[in-house]
mmCIF file of C-alpha atoms and ligand atoms in Angstrom:
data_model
loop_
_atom_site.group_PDB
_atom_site.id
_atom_site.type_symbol
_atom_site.label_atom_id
_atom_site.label_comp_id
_atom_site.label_asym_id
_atom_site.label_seq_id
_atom_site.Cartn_x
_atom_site.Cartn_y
_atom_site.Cartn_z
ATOM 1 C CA UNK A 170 -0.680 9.131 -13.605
ATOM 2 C CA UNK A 171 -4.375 10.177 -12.927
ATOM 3 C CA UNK A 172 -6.955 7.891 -13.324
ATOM 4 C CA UNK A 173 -4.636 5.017 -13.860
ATOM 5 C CA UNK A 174 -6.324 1.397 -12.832
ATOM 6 C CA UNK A 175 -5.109 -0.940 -9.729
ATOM 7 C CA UNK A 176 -6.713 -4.228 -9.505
ATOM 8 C CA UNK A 177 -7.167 -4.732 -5.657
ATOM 9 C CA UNK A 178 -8.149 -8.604 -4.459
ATOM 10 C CA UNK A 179 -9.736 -8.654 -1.475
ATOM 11 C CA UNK A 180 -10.414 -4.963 -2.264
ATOM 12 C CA UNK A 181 -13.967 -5.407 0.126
ATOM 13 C CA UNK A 182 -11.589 -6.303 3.341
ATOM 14 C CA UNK A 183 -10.312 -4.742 6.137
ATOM 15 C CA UNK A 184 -7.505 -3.342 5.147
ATOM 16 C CA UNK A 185 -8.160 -3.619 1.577
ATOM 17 C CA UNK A 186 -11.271 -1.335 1.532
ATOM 18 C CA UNK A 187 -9.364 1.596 3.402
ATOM 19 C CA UNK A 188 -6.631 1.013 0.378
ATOM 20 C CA UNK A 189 -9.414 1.535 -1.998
ATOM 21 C CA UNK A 190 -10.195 4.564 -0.548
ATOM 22 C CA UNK A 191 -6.617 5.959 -0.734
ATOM 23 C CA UNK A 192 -6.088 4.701 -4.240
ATOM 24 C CA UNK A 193 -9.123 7.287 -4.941
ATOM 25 C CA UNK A 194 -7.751 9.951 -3.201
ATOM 26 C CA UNK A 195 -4.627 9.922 -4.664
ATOM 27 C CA UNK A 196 -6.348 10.159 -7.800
ATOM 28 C CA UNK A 197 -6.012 5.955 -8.893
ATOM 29 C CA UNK A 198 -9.135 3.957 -10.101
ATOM 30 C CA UNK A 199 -8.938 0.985 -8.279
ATOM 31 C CA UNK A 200 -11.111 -2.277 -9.646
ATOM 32 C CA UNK A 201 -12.024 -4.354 -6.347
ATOM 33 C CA UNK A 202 -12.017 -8.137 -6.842
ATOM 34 C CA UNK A 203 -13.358 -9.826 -3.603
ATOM 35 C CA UNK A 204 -15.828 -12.692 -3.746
ATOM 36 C CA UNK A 205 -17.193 -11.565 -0.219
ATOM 37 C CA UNK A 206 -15.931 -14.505 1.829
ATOM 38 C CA UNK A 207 -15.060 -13.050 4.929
ATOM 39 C CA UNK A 208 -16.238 -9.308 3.926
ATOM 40 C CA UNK A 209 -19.792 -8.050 3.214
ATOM 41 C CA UNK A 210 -21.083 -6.298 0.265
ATOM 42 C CA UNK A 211 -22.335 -3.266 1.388
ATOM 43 C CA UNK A 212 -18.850 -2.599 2.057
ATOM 44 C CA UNK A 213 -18.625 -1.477 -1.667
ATOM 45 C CA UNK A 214 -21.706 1.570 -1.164
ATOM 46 C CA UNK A 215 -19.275 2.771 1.813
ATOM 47 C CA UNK A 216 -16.144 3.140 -0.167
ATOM 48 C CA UNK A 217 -19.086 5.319 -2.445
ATOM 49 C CA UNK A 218 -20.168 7.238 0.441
ATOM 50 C CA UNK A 219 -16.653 7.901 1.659
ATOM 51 C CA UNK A 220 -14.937 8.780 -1.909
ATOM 52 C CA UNK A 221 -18.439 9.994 -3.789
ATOM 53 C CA UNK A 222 -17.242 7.209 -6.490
ATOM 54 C CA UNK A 223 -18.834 4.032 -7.038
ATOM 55 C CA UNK A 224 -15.995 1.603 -7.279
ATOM 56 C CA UNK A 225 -16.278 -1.287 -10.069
ATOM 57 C CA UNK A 226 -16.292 -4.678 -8.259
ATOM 58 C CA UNK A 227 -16.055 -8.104 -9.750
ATOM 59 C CA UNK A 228 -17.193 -10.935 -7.228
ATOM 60 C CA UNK A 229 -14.936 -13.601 -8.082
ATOM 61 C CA UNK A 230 -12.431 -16.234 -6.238
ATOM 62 C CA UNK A 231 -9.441 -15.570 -6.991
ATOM 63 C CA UNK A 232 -8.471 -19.230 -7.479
ATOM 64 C CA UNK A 233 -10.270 -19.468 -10.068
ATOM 65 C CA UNK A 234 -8.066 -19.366 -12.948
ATOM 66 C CA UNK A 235 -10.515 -18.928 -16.235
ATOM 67 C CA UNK A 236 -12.904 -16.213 -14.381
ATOM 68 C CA UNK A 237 -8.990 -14.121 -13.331
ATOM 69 C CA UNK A 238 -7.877 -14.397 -16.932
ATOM 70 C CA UNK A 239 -11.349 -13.376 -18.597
ATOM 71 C CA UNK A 240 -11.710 -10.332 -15.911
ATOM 72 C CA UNK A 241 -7.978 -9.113 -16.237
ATOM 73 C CA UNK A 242 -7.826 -9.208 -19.989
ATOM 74 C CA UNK A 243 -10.176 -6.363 -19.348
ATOM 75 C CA UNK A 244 -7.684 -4.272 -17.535
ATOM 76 C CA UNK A 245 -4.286 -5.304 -19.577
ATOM 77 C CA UNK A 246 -3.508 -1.376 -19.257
ATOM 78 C CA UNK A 247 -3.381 -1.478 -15.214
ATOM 79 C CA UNK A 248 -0.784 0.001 -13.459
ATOM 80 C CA UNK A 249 -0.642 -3.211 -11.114
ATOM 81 C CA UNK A 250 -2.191 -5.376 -8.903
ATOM 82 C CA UNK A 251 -2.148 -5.206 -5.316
ATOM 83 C CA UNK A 252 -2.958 -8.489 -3.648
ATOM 84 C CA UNK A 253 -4.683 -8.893 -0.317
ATOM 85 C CA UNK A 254 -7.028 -11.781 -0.732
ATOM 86 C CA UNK A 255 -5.947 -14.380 1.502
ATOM 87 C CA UNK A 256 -7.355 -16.197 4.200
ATOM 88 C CA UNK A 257 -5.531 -14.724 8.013
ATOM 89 C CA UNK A 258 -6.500 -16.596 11.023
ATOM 90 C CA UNK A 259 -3.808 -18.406 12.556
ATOM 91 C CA UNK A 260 -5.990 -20.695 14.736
ATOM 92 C CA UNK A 261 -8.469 -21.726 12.294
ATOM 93 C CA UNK A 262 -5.025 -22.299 9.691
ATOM 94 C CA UNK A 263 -4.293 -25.398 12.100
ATOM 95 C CA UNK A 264 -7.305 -26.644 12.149
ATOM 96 C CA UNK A 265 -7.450 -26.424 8.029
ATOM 97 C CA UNK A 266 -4.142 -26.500 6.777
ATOM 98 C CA UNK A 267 -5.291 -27.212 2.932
ATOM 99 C CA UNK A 268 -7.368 -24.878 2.800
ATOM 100 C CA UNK A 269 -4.451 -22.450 3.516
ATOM 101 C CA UNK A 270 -2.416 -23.314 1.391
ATOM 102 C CA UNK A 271 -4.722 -23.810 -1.601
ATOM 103 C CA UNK A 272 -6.405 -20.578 -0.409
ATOM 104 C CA UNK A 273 -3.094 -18.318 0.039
ATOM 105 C CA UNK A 274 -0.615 -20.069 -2.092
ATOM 106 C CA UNK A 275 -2.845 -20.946 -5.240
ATOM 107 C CA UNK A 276 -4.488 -17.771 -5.457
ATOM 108 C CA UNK A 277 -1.015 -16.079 -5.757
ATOM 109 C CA UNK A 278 0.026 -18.064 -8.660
ATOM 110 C CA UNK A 279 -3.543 -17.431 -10.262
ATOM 111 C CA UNK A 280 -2.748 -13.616 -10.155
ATOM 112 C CA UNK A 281 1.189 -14.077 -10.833
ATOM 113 C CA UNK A 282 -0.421 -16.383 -14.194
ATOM 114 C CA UNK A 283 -2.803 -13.441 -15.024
ATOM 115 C CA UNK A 284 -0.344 -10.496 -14.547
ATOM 116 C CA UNK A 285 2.231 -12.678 -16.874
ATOM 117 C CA UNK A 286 -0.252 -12.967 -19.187
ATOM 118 C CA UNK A 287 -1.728 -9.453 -19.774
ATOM 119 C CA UNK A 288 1.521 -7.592 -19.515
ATOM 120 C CA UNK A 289 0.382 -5.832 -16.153
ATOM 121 C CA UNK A 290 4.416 -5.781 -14.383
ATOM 122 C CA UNK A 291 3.536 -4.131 -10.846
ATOM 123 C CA UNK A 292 2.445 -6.301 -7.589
ATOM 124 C CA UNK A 293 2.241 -5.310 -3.678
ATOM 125 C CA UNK A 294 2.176 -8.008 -1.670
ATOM 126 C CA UNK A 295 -0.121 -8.337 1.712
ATOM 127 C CA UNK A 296 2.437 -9.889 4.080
ATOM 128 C CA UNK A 297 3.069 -9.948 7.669
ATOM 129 C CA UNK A 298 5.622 -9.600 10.439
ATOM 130 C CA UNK A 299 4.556 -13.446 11.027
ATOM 131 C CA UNK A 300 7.115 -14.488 8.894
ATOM 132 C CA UNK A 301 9.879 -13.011 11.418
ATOM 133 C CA UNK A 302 8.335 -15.982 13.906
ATOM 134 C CA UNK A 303 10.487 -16.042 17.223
ATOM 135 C CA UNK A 304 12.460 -12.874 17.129
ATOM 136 C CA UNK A 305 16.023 -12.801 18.462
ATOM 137 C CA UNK A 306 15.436 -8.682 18.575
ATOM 138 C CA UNK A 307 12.484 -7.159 19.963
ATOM 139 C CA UNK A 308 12.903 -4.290 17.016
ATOM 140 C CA UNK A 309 13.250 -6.283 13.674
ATOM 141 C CA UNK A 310 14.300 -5.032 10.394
ATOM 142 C CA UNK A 311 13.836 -5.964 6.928
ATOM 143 C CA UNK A 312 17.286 -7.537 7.174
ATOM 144 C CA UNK A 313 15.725 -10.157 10.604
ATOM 145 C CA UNK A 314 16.069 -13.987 9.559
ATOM 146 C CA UNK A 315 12.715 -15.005 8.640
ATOM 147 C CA UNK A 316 12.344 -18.073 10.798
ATOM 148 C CA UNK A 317 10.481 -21.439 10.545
ATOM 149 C CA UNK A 318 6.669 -20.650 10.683
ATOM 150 C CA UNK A 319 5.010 -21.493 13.469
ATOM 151 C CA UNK A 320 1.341 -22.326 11.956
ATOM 152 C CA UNK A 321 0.284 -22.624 8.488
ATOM 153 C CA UNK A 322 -0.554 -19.344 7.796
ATOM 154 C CA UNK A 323 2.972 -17.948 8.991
ATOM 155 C CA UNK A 324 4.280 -20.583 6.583
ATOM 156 C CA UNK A 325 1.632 -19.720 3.659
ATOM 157 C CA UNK A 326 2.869 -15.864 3.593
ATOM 158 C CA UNK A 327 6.782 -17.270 4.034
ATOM 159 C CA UNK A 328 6.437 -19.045 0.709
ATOM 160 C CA UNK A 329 4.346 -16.732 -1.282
ATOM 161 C CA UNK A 330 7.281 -14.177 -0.411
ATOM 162 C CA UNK A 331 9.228 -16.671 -2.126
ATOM 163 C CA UNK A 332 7.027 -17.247 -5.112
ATOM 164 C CA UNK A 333 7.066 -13.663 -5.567
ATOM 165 C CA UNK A 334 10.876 -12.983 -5.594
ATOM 166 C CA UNK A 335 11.769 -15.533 -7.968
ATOM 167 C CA UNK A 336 9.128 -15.007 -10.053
ATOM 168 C CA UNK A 337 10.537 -11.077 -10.380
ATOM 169 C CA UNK A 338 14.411 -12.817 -10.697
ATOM 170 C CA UNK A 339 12.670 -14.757 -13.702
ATOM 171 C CA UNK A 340 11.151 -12.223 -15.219
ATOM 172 C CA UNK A 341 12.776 -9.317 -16.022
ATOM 173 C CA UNK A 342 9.907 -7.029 -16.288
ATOM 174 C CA UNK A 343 8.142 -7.315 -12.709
ATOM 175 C CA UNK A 344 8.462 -5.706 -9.638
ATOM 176 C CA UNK A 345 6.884 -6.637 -6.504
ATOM 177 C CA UNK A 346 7.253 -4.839 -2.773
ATOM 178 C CA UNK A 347 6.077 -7.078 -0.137
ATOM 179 C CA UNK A 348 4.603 -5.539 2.718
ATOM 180 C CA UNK A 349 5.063 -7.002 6.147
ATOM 181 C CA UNK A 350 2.197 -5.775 8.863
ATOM 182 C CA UNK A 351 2.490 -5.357 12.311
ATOM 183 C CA UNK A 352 -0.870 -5.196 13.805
ATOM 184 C CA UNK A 353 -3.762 -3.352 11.811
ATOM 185 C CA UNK A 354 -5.711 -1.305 13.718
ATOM 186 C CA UNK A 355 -8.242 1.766 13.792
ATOM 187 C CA UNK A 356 -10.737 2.391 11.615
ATOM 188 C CA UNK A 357 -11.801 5.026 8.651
ATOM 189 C CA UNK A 358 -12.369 8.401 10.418
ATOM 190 C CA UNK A 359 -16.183 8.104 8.748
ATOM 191 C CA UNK A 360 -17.024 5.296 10.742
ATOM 192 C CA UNK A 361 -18.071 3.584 7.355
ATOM 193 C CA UNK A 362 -15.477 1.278 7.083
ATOM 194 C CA UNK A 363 -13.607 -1.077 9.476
ATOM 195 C CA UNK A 364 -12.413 -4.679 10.753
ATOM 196 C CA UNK A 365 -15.754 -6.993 10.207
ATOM 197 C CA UNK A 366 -14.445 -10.455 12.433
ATOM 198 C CA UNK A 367 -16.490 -13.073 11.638
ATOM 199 C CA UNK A 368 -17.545 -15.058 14.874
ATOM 200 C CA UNK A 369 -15.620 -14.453 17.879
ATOM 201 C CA UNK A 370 -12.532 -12.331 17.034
ATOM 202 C CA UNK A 371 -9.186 -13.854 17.706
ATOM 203 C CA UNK A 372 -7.489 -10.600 17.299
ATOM 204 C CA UNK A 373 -6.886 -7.782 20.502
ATOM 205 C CA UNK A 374 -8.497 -5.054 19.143
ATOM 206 C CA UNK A 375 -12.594 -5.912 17.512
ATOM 207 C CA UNK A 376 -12.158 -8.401 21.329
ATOM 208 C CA UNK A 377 -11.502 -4.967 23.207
ATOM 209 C CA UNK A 378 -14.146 -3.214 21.297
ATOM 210 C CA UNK A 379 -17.239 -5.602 21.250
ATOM 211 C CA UNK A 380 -16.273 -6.166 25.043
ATOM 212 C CA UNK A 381 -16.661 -2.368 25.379
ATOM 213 C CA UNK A 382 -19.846 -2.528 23.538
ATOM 214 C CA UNK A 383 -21.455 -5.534 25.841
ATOM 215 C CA UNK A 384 -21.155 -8.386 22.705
ATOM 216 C CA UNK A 385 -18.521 -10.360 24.888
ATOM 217 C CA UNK A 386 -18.609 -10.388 28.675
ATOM 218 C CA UNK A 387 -14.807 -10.145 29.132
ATOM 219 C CA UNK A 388 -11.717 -10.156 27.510
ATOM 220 C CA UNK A 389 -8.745 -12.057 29.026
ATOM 221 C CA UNK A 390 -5.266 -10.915 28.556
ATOM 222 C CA UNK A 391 -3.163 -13.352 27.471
ATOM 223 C CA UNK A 392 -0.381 -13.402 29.974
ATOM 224 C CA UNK A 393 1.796 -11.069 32.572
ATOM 225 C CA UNK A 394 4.530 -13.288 32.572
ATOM 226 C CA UNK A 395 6.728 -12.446 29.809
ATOM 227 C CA UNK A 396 10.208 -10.769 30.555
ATOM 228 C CA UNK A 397 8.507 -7.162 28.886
ATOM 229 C CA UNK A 398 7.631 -3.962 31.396
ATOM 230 C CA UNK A 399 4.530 -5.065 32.639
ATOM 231 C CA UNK A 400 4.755 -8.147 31.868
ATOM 232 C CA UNK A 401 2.047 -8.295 29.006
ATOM 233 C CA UNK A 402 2.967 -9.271 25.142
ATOM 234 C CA UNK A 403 4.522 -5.892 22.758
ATOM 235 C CA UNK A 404 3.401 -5.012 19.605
ATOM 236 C CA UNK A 405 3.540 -2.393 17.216
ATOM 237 C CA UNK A 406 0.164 -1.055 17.112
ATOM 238 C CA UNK A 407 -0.382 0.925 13.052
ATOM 239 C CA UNK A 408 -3.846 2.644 11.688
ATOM 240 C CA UNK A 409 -5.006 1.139 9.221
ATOM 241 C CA UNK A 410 -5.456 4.662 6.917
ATOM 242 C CA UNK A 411 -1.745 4.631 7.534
ATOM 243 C CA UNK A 412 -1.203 1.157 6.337
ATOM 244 C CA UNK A 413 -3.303 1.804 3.885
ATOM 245 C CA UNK A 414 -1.213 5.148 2.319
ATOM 246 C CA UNK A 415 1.645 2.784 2.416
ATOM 247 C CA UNK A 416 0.248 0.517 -0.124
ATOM 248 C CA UNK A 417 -0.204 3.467 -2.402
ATOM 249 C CA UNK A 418 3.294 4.694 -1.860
ATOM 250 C CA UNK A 419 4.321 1.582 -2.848
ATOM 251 C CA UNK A 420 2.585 1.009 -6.161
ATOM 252 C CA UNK A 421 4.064 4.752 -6.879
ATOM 253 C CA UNK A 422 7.685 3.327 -6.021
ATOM 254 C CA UNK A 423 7.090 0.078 -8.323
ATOM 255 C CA UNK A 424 6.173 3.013 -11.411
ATOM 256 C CA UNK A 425 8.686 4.929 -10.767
ATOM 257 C CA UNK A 426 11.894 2.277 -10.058
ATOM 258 C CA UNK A 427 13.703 1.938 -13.073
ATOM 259 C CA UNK A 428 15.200 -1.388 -12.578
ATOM 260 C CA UNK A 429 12.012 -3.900 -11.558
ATOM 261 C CA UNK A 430 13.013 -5.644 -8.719
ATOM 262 C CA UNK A 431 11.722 -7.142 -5.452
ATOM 263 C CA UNK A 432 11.904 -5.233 -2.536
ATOM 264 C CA UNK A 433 9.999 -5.806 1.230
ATOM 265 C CA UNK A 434 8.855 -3.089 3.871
ATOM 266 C CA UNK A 435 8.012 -3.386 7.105
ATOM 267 C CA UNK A 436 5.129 -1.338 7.746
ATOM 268 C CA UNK A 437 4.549 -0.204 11.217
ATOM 269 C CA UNK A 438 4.971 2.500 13.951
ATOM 270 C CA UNK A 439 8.379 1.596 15.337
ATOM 271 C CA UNK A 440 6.537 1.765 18.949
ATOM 272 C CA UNK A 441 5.452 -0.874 21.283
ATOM 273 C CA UNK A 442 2.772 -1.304 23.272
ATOM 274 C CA UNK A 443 2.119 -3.772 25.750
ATOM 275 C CA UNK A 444 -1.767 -5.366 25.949
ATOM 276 C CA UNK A 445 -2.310 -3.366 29.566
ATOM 277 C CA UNK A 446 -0.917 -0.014 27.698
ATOM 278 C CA UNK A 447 -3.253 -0.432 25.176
ATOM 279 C CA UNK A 448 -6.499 -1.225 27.298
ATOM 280 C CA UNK A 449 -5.482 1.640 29.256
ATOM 281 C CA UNK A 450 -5.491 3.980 26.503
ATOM 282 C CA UNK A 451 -8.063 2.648 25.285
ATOM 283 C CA UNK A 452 -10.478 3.358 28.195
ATOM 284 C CA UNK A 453 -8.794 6.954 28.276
ATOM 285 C CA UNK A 454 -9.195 8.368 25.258
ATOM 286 C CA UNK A 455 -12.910 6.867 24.790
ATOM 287 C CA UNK A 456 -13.874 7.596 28.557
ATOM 288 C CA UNK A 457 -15.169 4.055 29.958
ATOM 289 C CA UNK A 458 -14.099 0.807 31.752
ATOM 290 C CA UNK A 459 -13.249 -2.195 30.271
ATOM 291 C CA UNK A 460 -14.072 -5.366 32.204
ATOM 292 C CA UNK A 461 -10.891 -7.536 31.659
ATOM 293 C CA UNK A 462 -9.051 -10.538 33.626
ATOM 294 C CA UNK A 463 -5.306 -11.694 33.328
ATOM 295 C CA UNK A 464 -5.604 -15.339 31.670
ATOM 296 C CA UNK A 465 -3.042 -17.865 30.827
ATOM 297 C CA UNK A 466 -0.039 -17.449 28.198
ATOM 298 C CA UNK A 467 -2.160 -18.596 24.389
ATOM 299 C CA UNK A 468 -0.234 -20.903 22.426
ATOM 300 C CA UNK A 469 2.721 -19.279 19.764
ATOM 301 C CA UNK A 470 2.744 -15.970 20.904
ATOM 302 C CA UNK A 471 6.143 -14.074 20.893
ATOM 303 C CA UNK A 472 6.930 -11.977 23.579
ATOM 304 C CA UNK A 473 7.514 -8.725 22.188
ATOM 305 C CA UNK A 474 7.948 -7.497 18.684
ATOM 306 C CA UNK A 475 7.469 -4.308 16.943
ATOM 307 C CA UNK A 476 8.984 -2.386 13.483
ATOM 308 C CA UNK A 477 11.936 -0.771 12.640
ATOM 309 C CA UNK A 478 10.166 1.006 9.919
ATOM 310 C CA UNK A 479 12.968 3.673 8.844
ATOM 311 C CA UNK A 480 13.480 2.114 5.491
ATOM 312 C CA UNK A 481 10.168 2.439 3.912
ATOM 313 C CA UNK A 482 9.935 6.004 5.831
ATOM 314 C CA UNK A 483 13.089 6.421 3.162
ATOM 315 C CA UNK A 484 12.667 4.861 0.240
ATOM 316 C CA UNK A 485 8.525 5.224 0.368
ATOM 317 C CA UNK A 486 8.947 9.040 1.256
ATOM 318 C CA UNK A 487 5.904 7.266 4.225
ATOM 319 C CA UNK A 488 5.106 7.657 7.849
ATOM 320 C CA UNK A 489 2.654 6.992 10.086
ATOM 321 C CA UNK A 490 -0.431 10.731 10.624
ATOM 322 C CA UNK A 491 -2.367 8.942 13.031
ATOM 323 C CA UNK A 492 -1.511 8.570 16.733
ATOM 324 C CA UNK A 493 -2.642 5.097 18.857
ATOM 325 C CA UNK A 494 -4.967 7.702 20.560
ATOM 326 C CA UNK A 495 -6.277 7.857 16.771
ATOM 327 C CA UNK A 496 -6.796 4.613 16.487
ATOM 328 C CA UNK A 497 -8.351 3.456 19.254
ATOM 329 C CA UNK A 498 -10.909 6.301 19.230
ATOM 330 C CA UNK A 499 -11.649 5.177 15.351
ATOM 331 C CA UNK A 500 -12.218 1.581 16.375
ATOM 332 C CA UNK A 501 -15.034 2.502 19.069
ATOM 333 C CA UNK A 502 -16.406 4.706 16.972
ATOM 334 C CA UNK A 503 -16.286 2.084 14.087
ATOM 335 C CA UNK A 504 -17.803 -1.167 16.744
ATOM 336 C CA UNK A 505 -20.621 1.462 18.274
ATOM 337 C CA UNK A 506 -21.776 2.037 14.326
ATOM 338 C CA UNK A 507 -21.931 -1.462 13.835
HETATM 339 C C1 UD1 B 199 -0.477 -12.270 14.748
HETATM 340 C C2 UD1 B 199 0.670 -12.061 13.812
HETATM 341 C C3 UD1 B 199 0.281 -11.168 12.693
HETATM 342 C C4 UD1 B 199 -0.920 -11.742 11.978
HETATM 343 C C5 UD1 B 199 -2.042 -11.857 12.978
HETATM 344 C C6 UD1 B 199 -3.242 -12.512 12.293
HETATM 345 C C7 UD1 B 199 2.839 -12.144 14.932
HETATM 346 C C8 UD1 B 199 3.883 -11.393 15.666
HETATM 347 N N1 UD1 B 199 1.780 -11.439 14.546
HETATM 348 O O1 UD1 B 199 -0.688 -11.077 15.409
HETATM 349 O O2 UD1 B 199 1.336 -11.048 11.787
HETATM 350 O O3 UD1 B 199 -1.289 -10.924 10.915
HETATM 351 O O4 UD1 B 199 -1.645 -12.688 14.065
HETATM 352 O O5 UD1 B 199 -4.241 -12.819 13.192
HETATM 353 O O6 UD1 B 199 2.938 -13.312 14.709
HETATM 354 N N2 UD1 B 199 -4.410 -10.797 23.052
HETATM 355 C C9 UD1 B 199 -4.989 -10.899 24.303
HETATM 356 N N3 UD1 B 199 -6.299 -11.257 24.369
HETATM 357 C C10 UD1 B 199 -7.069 -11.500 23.266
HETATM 358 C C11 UD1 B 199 -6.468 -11.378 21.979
HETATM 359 C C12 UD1 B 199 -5.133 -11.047 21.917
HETATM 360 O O7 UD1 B 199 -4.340 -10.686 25.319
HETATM 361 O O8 UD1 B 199 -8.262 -11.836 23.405
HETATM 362 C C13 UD1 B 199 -3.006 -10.394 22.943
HETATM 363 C C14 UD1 B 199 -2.117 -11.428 22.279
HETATM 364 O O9 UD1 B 199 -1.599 -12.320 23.215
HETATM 365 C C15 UD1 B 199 -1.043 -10.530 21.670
HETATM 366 C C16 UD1 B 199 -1.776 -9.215 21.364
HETATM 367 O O10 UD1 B 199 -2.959 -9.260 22.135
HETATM 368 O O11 UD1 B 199 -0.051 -10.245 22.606
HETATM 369 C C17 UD1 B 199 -2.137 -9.067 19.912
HETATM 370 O O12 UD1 B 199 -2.778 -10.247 19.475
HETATM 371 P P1 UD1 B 199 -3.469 -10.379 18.046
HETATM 372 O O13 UD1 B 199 -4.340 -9.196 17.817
HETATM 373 O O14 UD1 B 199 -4.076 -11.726 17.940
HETATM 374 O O15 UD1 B 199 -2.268 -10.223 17.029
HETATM 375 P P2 UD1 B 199 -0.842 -10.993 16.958
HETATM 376 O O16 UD1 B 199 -0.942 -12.321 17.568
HETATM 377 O O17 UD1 B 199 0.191 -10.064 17.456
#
């Protein structure tokens, strides 16, 4: 229904901020809640300048129990909740394992707490293809074994998948998809919005991009030894607008489901692309040369793994508008406007 509020955590993030921008275009109010932690504020005057709507924000930690309940209680008429706020760096999750799982896991059960409370019975979940770990497929489907994490933050999204699907056996009322990324990339077509790494980015694509731009000398591909075509990693390479419509498709699947039940998506392309396929493209399509070296394997990567993404194409009525050419043009454009 037009107009209808969706309480976004982490609504000033990456991909969060493009989903506030497609909750407005498909005619949603979304209420951010993002206490800026690893996003900035000005963030919010984009999502204005993109959508001409100045979205209501509440800067608040989502752990924090009492400030959830007396902000929700406002909102007790929401259509639902769509939770991204969550710490995401593998690497820095060994180094601070409780802070993951306080972070990740105890966030979660503020917002499950709040949404029992005020009667609001729709959730979409920010998970990840993580949880698939060491793939005995490259191509996984919803129906893979989720295998034993191999870092805390694999582990973190494993058990709030749990958490989530028996709290909707429990409770008769609430539905929940959870979403399971492949790799986020791209940018908003604007420029305005886009990934904001803090520090030195662990992820391929802001390292290709602020190599481009000079901020980094050199990236180093991690590997040409696995058993793939060229030898370099595979992943399944999605736009973020993309992503983003999916999240919007699947609060619209929550309304309309009769029976409230669980259900998870994998949300990518259903393409691979190996790390050399992507630099190459990506010095293509934006018309330069990126000064890269062939480095060692890094530590818990999987070979190759992308999406078999035909089920939330079905049930989602989704797919993917934007090509990898898309993406990788939006990203430069994005890092040079940064
Ligand atoms: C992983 C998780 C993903 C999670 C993300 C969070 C899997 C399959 N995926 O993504 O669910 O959300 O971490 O950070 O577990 N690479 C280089 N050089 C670099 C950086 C990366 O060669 O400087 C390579 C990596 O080896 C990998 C590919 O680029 O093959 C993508 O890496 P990255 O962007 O870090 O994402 P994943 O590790 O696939």
């Amino acid at each position: 229904m037009q107009g209808e509020i969706v309480l976004v955590t982490g609504g000033a993030g990456y991909i969060g901020s493009h989903t506030v921008v497609e909750l407005f275009n498909a005619g949603y109010t979304p209420v951010i809640i993002d206490d800026f932690r690893n996003s900035q504020p000005w963030v919010i005057d984009r999502i204005a300048k993109i959508t001409k709507v100045a979205p209501i924000f509440h800067a608040i930690d989502c752990q924090d129990q009492t400030a959830v309940f007396e902000m929700v209680k406002n909102y007790k008429n929401a259509l639902g909740l769509i939770h991204f706020a969550a710490d995401k760096a593998v690497g820095e999750s060994v180094q601070k394992p409780v802070q993951y799982y306080q972070n990740n896991i105890g966030s979660l059960c503020t917002v499950l707490n709040a949404l029992k409370e005020f009667g609001i019975n729709n959730l979409v979940f920010s998970s990840s293809c993580t949880v698939y770990g060491e793939t005995d497929t490259p191509v996984v489907t919803e129906q893979s074994p989720v295998k034993k994490a191999t870092s805390p933050y694999g582990d973190t999204k494993i058990t709030c998948e749990k958490l989530i699907q028996f709290n909707a056996e429990a409770l008769q009322y609430f539905g929940a998809t959870l979403l399971r990324y492949f790799n986020p990339i791209g940018a908003h077509p604007s420029g305005l919005i886009g990934e904001l790494p803090q520090g030195v980015p662990n992820n391929l694509m802001p390292y290709i991009t602020q190599t481009a731009k000079g901020i980094r000398e050199k990236l180093t591909v991690f590997g040409d030894d696995y058993n793939t075509k060229d030898g370099t990693n595979i992943r399944d390479y999605i736009h973020v607008v993309d992503l983003a419509k999916a999240h919007v498709k699947a609060l619209q699947y929550l309304d309309d489901s009769a029976e409230k039940k669980c259900s998870i998506f994998n949300l990518g392309t259903g393409k691979g692309t190996s790390v050399l396929e992507l630099i190459i493209a990506f010095e293509n399509i934006n018309q330069l040369k990126l000064n890269y070296e062939i480095g060692p394997r890094r530590i818990g990567d999987v070979a190759q793994i992308y999406a078999n993404a035909e089920k939330a194409k079905e049930a989602l009525d989704w797919a993917c508008e934007f090509t990898l050419e898309d993406a990788l043009k939006h990203s430069w454009n994005w890092e040079k406007g940064i």
